[in-house]
C-alpha cells in the first residue's frame, strides 16, 4: 500500500526532465477521485504568453476548455488516456460542481493571508490550487441559492473574488498554462478516496475579510 500511495503522490506532483506527468495526474483525478476532467486549450504554440483559442482578449489564456467543450468532461479513464496521449501538454481542467469540488479563488496575496487566518482558527482545509497570481480553495459543491444567501449576508463582496461552481472550471496541477505553472499550495494527501474539502460557508467570511483588508477589490486576471 505504501508503494501505491507514493506512486500516486508522484503522479500528482512530479516534474522531471520531460515536464509534468499530466496524463498520470489526469487519470488519478478522473479514475481514482471521480473528478470529471478534460484537456484545456493550452497556450499559443507561436507565443507562449497567449491563448491558442480564437479570442485575442482571452482572460484565462491556456487554462479553459475550448475543443472539446466543458460538457465533455468525464471520469472515463479510456477517454482521459486518449485525450492526453494525443495532447500530452494540455492543461488539466476540472469541471467544478455536481459531484466534483467547487472552488473559491482570489488573488495570491490576500489568499495567503486568508489561509493563515483559517489556520489560526484551527479550520481544516482541503487542497488549495495556486498560480503566481491567484489561489483557489477547493470546497464542497454548493448551489446558486446557497451562494446567494452567503453573499447577501456580506456588507461588501470584492470584485476580485471568484466562485467556481456548477458549470464552472478550474485548471489543476501540474498544468502549465499561458500564464504560469499551476501547483498545489496545499497538496491533497495521498489515498484512494477523493480528498476531503470544507463547506463553502467555512471560508467565505475569511476570504472576504482578507480581500477587504488588503484593498484588493477590483477584478484581477
Short mmCIF file of C-alpha atoms in Angstrom, two decimals, residues 80-157:
data_model
loop_
_atom_site.label_atom_id
_atom_site.label_comp_id
_atom_site.label_asym_id
_atom_site.label_seq_id
_atom_site.Cartn_x
_atom_site.Cartn_y
_atom_site.Cartn_z
CA UNK A 80 -8.83 10.66 -20.47
CA UNK A 81 -5.95 8.48 -21.62
CA UNK A 82 -6.86 9.07 -25.29
CA UNK A 83 -7.03 12.85 -24.81
CA UNK A 84 -3.65 13.19 -23.13
CA UNK A 85 -1.97 10.63 -25.37
CA UNK A 86 -2.87 12.89 -28.28
CA UNK A 87 -2.37 16.17 -26.39
CA UNK A 88 0.31 15.39 -23.78
CA UNK A 89 0.94 19.02 -22.77
CA UNK A 90 -2.71 20.06 -22.47
CA UNK A 91 -3.66 21.61 -19.11
CA UNK A 92 -5.97 19.55 -16.91
CA UNK A 93 -9.29 21.33 -16.47
CA UNK A 94 -11.69 20.28 -13.72
CA UNK A 95 -15.42 20.72 -14.36
CA UNK A 96 -16.49 22.09 -10.97
CA UNK A 97 -19.78 21.31 -9.26
CA UNK A 98 -22.04 18.29 -9.40
CA UNK A 99 -20.14 15.51 -7.65
CA UNK A 100 -16.81 17.33 -8.08
CA UNK A 101 -15.48 20.04 -5.77
CA UNK A 102 -16.28 23.68 -6.31
CA UNK A 103 -13.77 26.43 -5.54
CA UNK A 104 -13.38 29.95 -4.21
CA UNK A 105 -10.49 31.85 -5.80
CA UNK A 106 -8.83 35.17 -5.04
CA UNK A 107 -5.54 36.99 -5.72
CA UNK A 108 -2.46 35.35 -4.23
CA UNK A 109 -1.52 37.86 -1.50
CA UNK A 110 -4.91 38.03 0.23
CA UNK A 111 -5.30 34.29 -0.34
CA UNK A 112 -2.12 33.64 1.64
CA UNK A 113 -3.45 35.84 4.44
CA UNK A 114 -6.81 34.08 4.36
CA UNK A 115 -5.15 30.66 4.69
CA UNK A 116 -3.08 31.92 7.62
CA UNK A 117 -6.26 33.24 9.30
CA UNK A 118 -8.05 29.92 8.74
CA UNK A 119 -5.05 28.08 10.20
CA UNK A 120 -5.14 30.28 13.30
CA UNK A 121 -8.79 29.35 13.75
CA UNK A 122 -7.91 25.69 13.54
CA UNK A 123 -10.00 25.34 10.40
CA UNK A 124 -9.43 22.15 8.46
CA UNK A 125 -8.68 22.83 4.81
CA UNK A 126 -8.50 20.54 1.82
CA UNK A 127 -6.43 21.10 -1.33
CA UNK A 128 -5.56 24.63 -2.45
CA UNK A 129 -4.58 25.27 -6.09
CA UNK A 130 -2.14 28.09 -6.79
CA UNK A 131 -0.64 30.10 -9.61
CA UNK A 132 1.60 33.16 -9.15
CA UNK A 133 -1.42 35.47 -9.35
CA UNK A 134 -4.40 33.54 -7.91
CA UNK A 135 -5.12 30.77 -5.43
CA UNK A 136 -8.25 28.61 -5.33
CA UNK A 137 -9.57 26.92 -2.19
CA UNK A 138 -11.45 23.74 -3.08
CA UNK A 139 -14.79 23.39 -1.27
CA UNK A 140 -17.80 21.09 -1.31
CA UNK A 141 -20.33 21.60 -4.12
CA UNK A 142 -22.78 24.43 -3.47
CA UNK A 143 -25.94 25.67 -5.13
CA UNK A 144 -26.60 29.14 -6.54
CA UNK A 145 -29.21 29.66 -3.83
CA UNK A 146 -26.73 28.76 -1.11
CA UNK A 147 -24.10 31.04 -2.59
CA UNK A 148 -26.59 33.89 -2.96
CA UNK A 149 -27.52 33.70 0.72
CA UNK A 150 -23.86 33.75 1.74
CA UNK A 151 -23.08 36.79 -0.39
CA UNK A 152 -26.22 38.63 0.66
CA UNK A 153 -25.06 38.39 4.27
CA UNK A 154 -21.82 40.24 3.40
CA UNK A 155 -21.58 44.02 3.71
CA UNK A 156 -19.34 44.10 0.64
CA UNK A 157 -18.17 41.46 -1.84
#
